[in-house]
């Protein structure tokens, strides 16, 4: 079968590799669509990061570069390993792409995303979504019902946004400020709107502002060039400030703006992955008793996220801004997202095309 294999920085090759083997307790899936993630771009430009370098195998997967990449994917079950009785061949599914030790409890309520040596399928080994087929452990497979397979490729990043929402403790009727309207910022705003919050987004890019408005995920877009964002948030909230905020840009001035714009006692969730250590306005954080929280991945979020999409509360189709085949992965996918990123939210790949 064909697969995209990561060898090293700026070295991804489309190759023929053996099909994966069905084992007891596993599920074989024909991949339909796989999204290109910001993490994939970081691996391409700056890596290896999550990907174990050649000669340094991951402690759980036992694999190192070259590895098949892609962790945001949907597909159809083609075979069930011995002992798997609660799924059906022909069922459409998504995969929660974790590599976690077999003895880690992944039942509801467990923070398994924080377990030792956690990594991701499509980064740390065990196949990936940028291949025609994959075999994964049953515990990571989630049926999607009638959710279209192309939209379902966005369930994984949407689950990141859902987990950030859960971490915030926010609820319907509150006001949220999202810093940054990149892919995760837009999907975070989409979750917040679906959960009944009023959502404001701070963003400079004209293209991203337009996408936020056209998708209906924001009640207002606040451009820092057009006035002080924190002052504008206070105007919109009767002087109170936002109840909750989400940092989705990894830009220090955006974090400063969120700290200024939230009400005393508010929660700020940092969703973005920082490549450097930012300065934080600790005096204001202390004097306003702001709760600054981190978030990583997801834990038990996929079922609720799938239901939001399946029920029609959240439409993922408008966030798909490109559909390509595997041969165009670099020229039509990675290079577009690197050099023309303001005009794209999510490019998805058909590994069979």
Short mmCIF file of C-alpha atoms in Angstrom, two decimals:
data_model
loop_
_atom_site.label_atom_id
_atom_site.label_comp_id
_atom_site.label_asym_id
_atom_site.label_seq_id
_atom_site.Cartn_x
_atom_site.Cartn_y
_atom_site.Cartn_z
CA UNK A 1 0.00 0.00 0.00
CA UNK A 2 1.04 3.63 -0.41
CA UNK A 3 1.94 5.76 2.59
CA UNK A 4 3.60 9.08 3.45
CA UNK A 5 6.76 8.29 5.38
CA UNK A 6 8.66 10.81 7.51
CA UNK A 7 12.43 10.35 7.41
CA UNK A 8 13.69 13.68 8.72
CA UNK A 9 13.16 17.41 8.50
CA UNK A 10 11.84 18.30 5.01
CA UNK A 11 12.15 14.65 4.01
CA UNK A 12 8.74 13.02 3.57
CA UNK A 13 8.44 10.32 0.91
CA UNK A 14 5.44 8.61 -0.67
CA UNK A 15 6.38 4.94 -0.63
CA UNK A 16 5.00 1.44 -1.06
CA UNK A 17 4.99 -0.41 2.26
CA UNK A 18 3.44 -3.70 3.47
CA UNK A 19 -0.16 -3.65 4.64
CA UNK A 20 -0.54 -3.78 8.44
CA UNK A 21 -1.36 -7.10 10.12
CA UNK A 22 -4.66 -7.67 11.93
CA UNK A 23 -4.01 -8.85 15.51
CA UNK A 24 -6.34 -9.94 18.33
CA UNK A 25 -8.11 -6.94 19.84
CA UNK A 26 -7.45 -4.70 16.85
CA UNK A 27 -9.48 -3.17 14.02
CA UNK A 28 -8.48 -2.84 10.35
CA UNK A 29 -9.55 0.39 8.67
CA UNK A 30 -9.42 1.65 5.10
CA UNK A 31 -8.51 5.34 5.48
CA UNK A 32 -10.89 7.71 3.70
CA UNK A 33 -9.52 11.16 4.59
CA UNK A 34 -6.67 12.50 6.71
CA UNK A 35 -6.17 16.11 7.75
CA UNK A 36 -2.82 17.88 7.76
CA UNK A 37 -2.18 19.17 11.28
CA UNK A 38 -0.06 22.06 12.47
CA UNK A 39 2.00 19.46 14.32
CA UNK A 40 2.76 17.77 10.99
CA UNK A 41 4.01 21.11 9.67
CA UNK A 42 6.25 21.61 12.72
CA UNK A 43 7.70 18.12 12.18
CA UNK A 44 8.33 18.93 8.52
CA UNK A 45 9.97 22.30 9.17
CA UNK A 46 11.65 21.83 12.56
CA UNK A 47 11.43 18.16 13.53
CA UNK A 48 11.74 15.51 14.54
CA UNK A 49 9.80 16.55 17.65
CA UNK A 50 7.11 13.99 18.53
CA UNK A 51 8.53 11.66 15.88
CA UNK A 52 11.33 9.50 17.35
CA UNK A 53 14.53 10.19 15.40
CA UNK A 54 16.12 7.33 13.49
CA UNK A 55 17.91 5.01 15.89
CA UNK A 56 15.98 6.28 18.94
CA UNK A 57 12.84 4.12 19.16
CA UNK A 58 9.81 5.27 21.10
CA UNK A 59 9.58 3.35 24.42
CA UNK A 60 6.03 2.14 23.77
CA UNK A 61 5.78 1.72 19.99
CA UNK A 62 9.38 0.60 19.57
CA UNK A 63 9.54 2.58 16.32
CA UNK A 64 11.68 5.42 15.04
CA UNK A 65 11.92 7.32 11.76
CA UNK A 66 10.97 6.52 9.10
CA UNK A 67 7.35 6.37 10.29
CA UNK A 68 4.01 6.80 8.55
CA UNK A 69 2.48 10.15 9.44
CA UNK A 70 -1.05 11.51 9.79
CA UNK A 71 -3.18 11.47 12.94
CA UNK A 72 -6.43 13.25 11.94
CA UNK A 73 -8.27 10.61 9.97
CA UNK A 74 -11.51 8.83 9.23
CA UNK A 75 -12.26 5.55 7.48
CA UNK A 76 -14.27 2.37 7.16
CA UNK A 77 -13.76 -0.87 9.08
CA UNK A 78 -12.66 -3.75 6.84
CA UNK A 79 -11.87 -6.46 9.41
CA UNK A 80 -12.13 -7.15 13.14
CA UNK A 81 -9.47 -8.91 15.17
CA UNK A 82 -10.24 -11.78 17.50
CA UNK A 83 -12.21 -10.59 20.52
CA UNK A 84 -13.66 -7.46 18.92
CA UNK A 85 -17.43 -8.02 18.92
CA UNK A 86 -18.98 -4.58 19.38
CA UNK A 87 -18.12 -3.12 15.98
CA UNK A 88 -19.19 -4.05 12.44
CA UNK A 89 -17.32 -4.44 9.18
CA UNK A 90 -18.41 -1.58 6.91
CA UNK A 91 -18.93 0.83 9.82
CA UNK A 92 -17.50 4.34 9.44
CA UNK A 93 -15.20 5.41 12.25
CA UNK A 94 -12.58 7.83 13.48
CA UNK A 95 -9.53 6.99 15.55
CA UNK A 96 -8.41 8.62 18.78
CA UNK A 97 -4.76 8.45 17.81
CA UNK A 98 -2.94 7.73 21.03
CA UNK A 99 0.10 5.62 21.73
CA UNK A 100 -0.27 4.82 25.42
CA UNK A 101 1.02 1.89 27.46
CA UNK A 102 -1.33 -1.09 27.55
CA UNK A 103 -1.68 -0.97 31.34
CA UNK A 104 -2.93 2.66 31.39
CA UNK A 105 -6.61 2.98 32.34
CA UNK A 106 -8.48 4.74 29.51
CA UNK A 107 -11.96 4.42 30.99
CA UNK A 108 -14.19 7.52 31.33
CA UNK A 109 -12.89 10.11 33.77
CA UNK A 110 -9.24 9.07 33.52
CA UNK A 111 -6.56 11.58 32.49
CA UNK A 112 -4.76 9.08 30.28
CA UNK A 113 -3.45 11.83 28.01
CA UNK A 114 -1.00 12.67 30.81
CA UNK A 115 0.44 9.16 31.10
CA UNK A 116 4.17 8.49 30.86
CA UNK A 117 5.63 8.38 27.34
CA UNK A 118 2.31 9.30 25.67
CA UNK A 119 2.61 9.87 21.94
CA UNK A 120 0.34 9.77 18.89
CA UNK A 121 -0.38 7.28 16.13
CA UNK A 122 0.92 8.95 12.98
CA UNK A 123 3.79 10.58 14.86
CA UNK A 124 5.28 8.05 17.26
CA UNK A 125 4.66 5.02 15.07
CA UNK A 126 1.89 2.39 14.73
CA UNK A 127 0.93 3.50 11.24
CA UNK A 128 -0.82 6.71 10.29
CA UNK A 129 -3.70 8.25 8.44
CA UNK A 130 -1.61 9.26 5.44
CA UNK A 131 -1.69 5.67 4.26
CA UNK A 132 -4.30 3.56 2.53
CA UNK A 133 -4.85 1.26 5.51
CA UNK A 134 -4.22 1.13 9.25
CA UNK A 135 -4.74 -1.34 12.10
CA UNK A 136 -5.38 0.08 15.59
CA UNK A 137 -6.36 -1.15 19.04
CA UNK A 138 -10.10 -1.38 19.61
CA UNK A 139 -10.09 1.14 22.45
CA UNK A 140 -9.15 3.95 20.08
CA UNK A 141 -11.92 3.38 17.51
CA UNK A 142 -15.09 5.53 17.59
CA UNK A 143 -18.12 4.95 15.34
CA UNK A 144 -19.42 8.13 13.70
CA UNK A 145 -22.85 7.08 12.44
CA UNK A 146 -23.92 9.19 9.48
CA UNK A 147 -21.26 11.90 9.84
CA UNK A 148 -19.66 12.33 6.37
CA UNK A 149 -16.18 10.84 6.19
CA UNK A 150 -14.57 14.04 4.93
CA UNK A 151 -15.95 16.12 7.80
CA UNK A 152 -15.09 13.32 10.22
CA UNK A 153 -11.39 13.84 9.51
CA UNK A 154 -11.76 17.03 11.60
CA UNK A 155 -13.13 15.20 14.65
CA UNK A 156 -9.62 14.82 16.08
CA UNK A 157 -8.70 18.54 16.14
CA UNK A 158 -12.26 19.32 17.20
CA UNK A 159 -11.73 17.03 20.18
CA UNK A 160 -8.68 19.10 21.12
CA UNK A 161 -10.97 22.13 21.19
CA UNK A 162 -13.63 20.22 23.14
CA UNK A 163 -11.08 19.20 25.77
CA UNK A 164 -10.02 22.84 26.13
CA UNK A 165 -13.68 23.74 26.66
CA UNK A 166 -14.02 21.04 29.32
CA UNK A 167 -10.84 22.23 31.04
CA UNK A 168 -12.25 25.76 31.20
CA UNK A 169 -15.37 24.80 33.14
CA UNK A 170 -17.33 27.23 30.94
CA UNK A 171 -21.05 26.86 30.40
CA UNK A 172 -23.92 28.18 28.30
CA UNK A 173 -24.73 31.85 28.81
CA UNK A 174 -21.14 32.90 29.51
CA UNK A 175 -18.93 35.09 27.34
CA UNK A 176 -15.70 33.77 25.85
CA UNK A 177 -12.77 35.48 24.13
CA UNK A 178 -10.64 33.43 21.74
CA UNK A 179 -7.18 34.74 20.92
CA UNK A 180 -6.35 33.77 17.34
CA UNK A 181 -8.50 32.47 14.47
CA UNK A 182 -6.19 29.79 13.11
CA UNK A 183 -7.52 26.23 12.75
CA UNK A 184 -7.63 25.45 16.48
CA UNK A 185 -8.94 28.91 17.36
CA UNK A 186 -11.79 28.56 14.87
CA UNK A 187 -12.65 25.04 16.05
CA UNK A 188 -12.52 26.17 19.69
CA UNK A 189 -14.92 28.98 18.84
CA UNK A 190 -17.16 26.46 17.05
CA UNK A 191 -17.32 24.29 20.17
CA UNK A 192 -18.08 27.30 22.36
CA UNK A 193 -20.92 28.45 20.08
CA UNK A 194 -22.35 24.93 19.95
CA UNK A 195 -22.28 24.85 23.76
CA UNK A 196 -24.25 28.10 24.03
CA UNK A 197 -21.60 30.72 24.81
CA UNK A 198 -21.26 34.20 23.35
CA UNK A 199 -17.94 34.20 21.49
CA UNK A 200 -15.59 37.03 20.57
CA UNK A 201 -12.41 36.43 18.56
CA UNK A 202 -9.31 38.62 18.46
CA UNK A 203 -7.60 38.35 15.06
CA UNK A 204 -5.55 40.47 12.63
CA UNK A 205 -5.77 38.48 9.41
CA UNK A 206 -8.49 39.60 7.01
CA UNK A 207 -8.87 36.10 5.57
CA UNK A 208 -9.20 34.50 8.99
CA UNK A 209 -11.65 37.17 10.15
CA UNK A 210 -13.74 36.46 7.08
CA UNK A 211 -13.69 32.71 7.78
CA UNK A 212 -14.78 33.27 11.38
CA UNK A 213 -17.71 35.39 10.21
CA UNK A 214 -18.74 33.12 7.33
CA UNK A 215 -18.76 30.03 9.55
CA UNK A 216 -20.79 31.82 12.22
CA UNK A 217 -18.48 30.81 15.07
CA UNK A 218 -18.09 34.35 16.45
CA UNK A 219 -20.54 36.98 17.60
CA UNK A 220 -17.93 39.67 16.98
CA UNK A 221 -14.41 39.88 15.54
CA UNK A 222 -12.08 42.27 17.32
CA UNK A 223 -9.08 43.56 15.34
CA UNK A 224 -6.27 44.91 17.58
CA UNK A 225 -5.41 47.45 14.88
CA UNK A 226 -8.84 49.01 15.26
CA UNK A 227 -8.69 49.67 18.99
CA UNK A 228 -7.88 48.10 22.33
CA UNK A 229 -9.37 44.60 22.36
CA UNK A 230 -9.70 44.42 26.14
CA UNK A 231 -11.55 47.75 26.25
CA UNK A 232 -13.88 46.55 23.50
CA UNK A 233 -14.62 43.33 25.39
CA UNK A 234 -15.50 45.34 28.48
CA UNK A 235 -17.83 47.51 26.40
CA UNK A 236 -19.55 44.41 25.04
CA UNK A 237 -19.94 42.90 28.51
CA UNK A 238 -21.21 45.94 30.38
CA UNK A 239 -17.81 46.60 31.92
CA UNK A 240 -17.37 43.11 33.37
CA UNK A 241 -14.93 41.46 30.96
CA UNK A 242 -15.04 37.96 29.49
CA UNK A 243 -15.84 35.00 31.74
CA UNK A 244 -13.35 32.74 30.02
CA UNK A 245 -10.63 33.03 27.38
CA UNK A 246 -8.65 30.68 25.15
CA UNK A 247 -5.10 31.36 23.95
CA UNK A 248 -4.81 29.82 20.46
CA UNK A 249 -1.98 31.80 18.87
CA UNK A 250 1.25 31.27 20.88
CA UNK A 251 1.80 35.04 20.58
CA UNK A 252 2.79 36.79 23.86
CA UNK A 253 0.81 39.98 23.19
CA UNK A 254 -2.33 37.89 22.69
CA UNK A 255 -1.90 36.26 26.10
CA UNK A 256 -1.41 39.73 27.63
CA UNK A 257 -4.63 40.87 25.94
CA UNK A 258 -6.58 37.92 27.35
CA UNK A 259 -5.31 38.60 30.87
CA UNK A 260 -6.46 42.21 30.50
CA UNK A 261 -9.81 41.37 28.88
CA UNK A 262 -11.20 38.77 31.30
CA UNK A 263 -13.12 39.61 34.45
CA UNK A 264 -11.60 39.10 37.92
CA UNK A 265 -11.73 35.42 38.87
CA UNK A 266 -11.91 34.30 35.22
CA UNK A 267 -10.32 31.26 33.62
CA UNK A 268 -7.83 31.40 30.73
CA UNK A 269 -7.03 28.14 28.95
CA UNK A 270 -3.80 27.94 26.99
CA UNK A 271 -4.52 25.74 23.95
CA UNK A 272 -1.57 26.58 21.70
CA UNK A 273 1.80 24.82 21.72
CA UNK A 274 4.54 27.34 22.42
CA UNK A 275 7.94 27.09 20.76
CA UNK A 276 9.40 29.54 23.28
CA UNK A 277 8.83 30.69 26.86
CA UNK A 278 6.64 33.81 26.92
CA UNK A 279 6.61 36.53 29.53
CA UNK A 280 3.38 36.51 31.55
CA UNK A 281 1.86 39.52 33.30
CA UNK A 282 1.99 37.84 36.70
CA UNK A 283 1.01 40.94 38.76
CA UNK A 284 -2.26 41.28 36.84
CA UNK A 285 -2.81 37.51 36.98
CA UNK A 286 -2.45 37.65 40.77
CA UNK A 287 -4.44 40.82 41.43
CA UNK A 288 -7.38 39.58 39.31
CA UNK A 289 -7.16 36.02 40.71
CA UNK A 290 -7.11 34.65 37.17
CA UNK A 291 -6.88 30.89 36.75
CA UNK A 292 -4.44 30.09 33.89
CA UNK A 293 -4.81 26.46 32.79
CA UNK A 294 -2.99 24.24 30.35
CA UNK A 295 -4.57 21.64 28.10
CA UNK A 296 -3.15 18.86 25.94
CA UNK A 297 -4.90 16.50 23.57
CA UNK A 298 -8.15 14.98 24.80
CA UNK A 299 -9.39 12.33 27.21
CA UNK A 300 -12.82 10.85 26.63
CA UNK A 301 -13.83 13.81 24.45
CA UNK A 302 -14.42 11.99 21.15
CA UNK A 303 -17.95 10.66 21.87
CA UNK A 304 -19.27 14.09 22.92
CA UNK A 305 -17.52 15.77 19.99
CA UNK A 306 -18.93 13.26 17.51
CA UNK A 307 -22.42 13.80 18.93
CA UNK A 308 -22.16 17.58 18.49
CA UNK A 309 -21.44 17.01 14.79
CA UNK A 310 -23.88 14.14 14.29
CA UNK A 311 -26.73 16.10 15.90
CA UNK A 312 -26.21 19.08 13.58
CA UNK A 313 -25.18 21.48 16.34
CA UNK A 314 -21.82 21.93 14.65
CA UNK A 315 -21.05 21.84 10.91
CA UNK A 316 -17.46 20.96 10.03
CA UNK A 317 -17.77 21.19 6.24
CA UNK A 318 -16.99 24.95 6.00
CA UNK A 319 -13.64 24.41 7.71
CA UNK A 320 -12.38 22.13 4.93
CA UNK A 321 -10.52 24.45 2.57
CA UNK A 322 -8.76 21.91 0.35
CA UNK A 323 -9.02 18.27 -0.77
CA UNK A 324 -5.95 16.64 -2.31
CA UNK A 325 -4.45 13.25 -3.14
CA UNK A 326 -1.39 11.69 -1.52
CA UNK A 327 0.95 12.65 -4.37
CA UNK A 328 0.15 16.32 -3.75
CA UNK A 329 0.90 16.12 -0.01
CA UNK A 330 3.90 18.45 -0.07
CA UNK A 331 3.20 20.78 -3.03
CA UNK A 332 -0.58 21.12 -2.58
CA UNK A 333 -0.74 20.48 1.16
CA UNK A 334 2.28 21.36 3.29
CA UNK A 335 3.53 24.18 1.07
CA UNK A 336 0.05 25.73 0.88
CA UNK A 337 -0.33 25.64 4.66
CA UNK A 338 3.15 27.07 5.15
CA UNK A 339 3.06 29.80 2.50
CA UNK A 340 -0.66 30.53 2.18
CA UNK A 341 -1.86 29.62 5.66
CA UNK A 342 -4.21 32.58 6.11
CA UNK A 343 -6.48 31.21 3.41
CA UNK A 344 -6.67 27.67 4.76
CA UNK A 345 -8.19 26.08 7.83
CA UNK A 346 -7.92 22.38 7.05
CA UNK A 347 -6.58 20.59 3.98
CA UNK A 348 -7.60 16.93 3.91
CA UNK A 349 -5.90 14.14 1.98
CA UNK A 350 -7.35 11.10 0.25
CA UNK A 351 -4.56 8.49 0.58
CA UNK A 352 -6.04 6.47 -2.31
CA UNK A 353 -5.96 9.33 -4.81
#
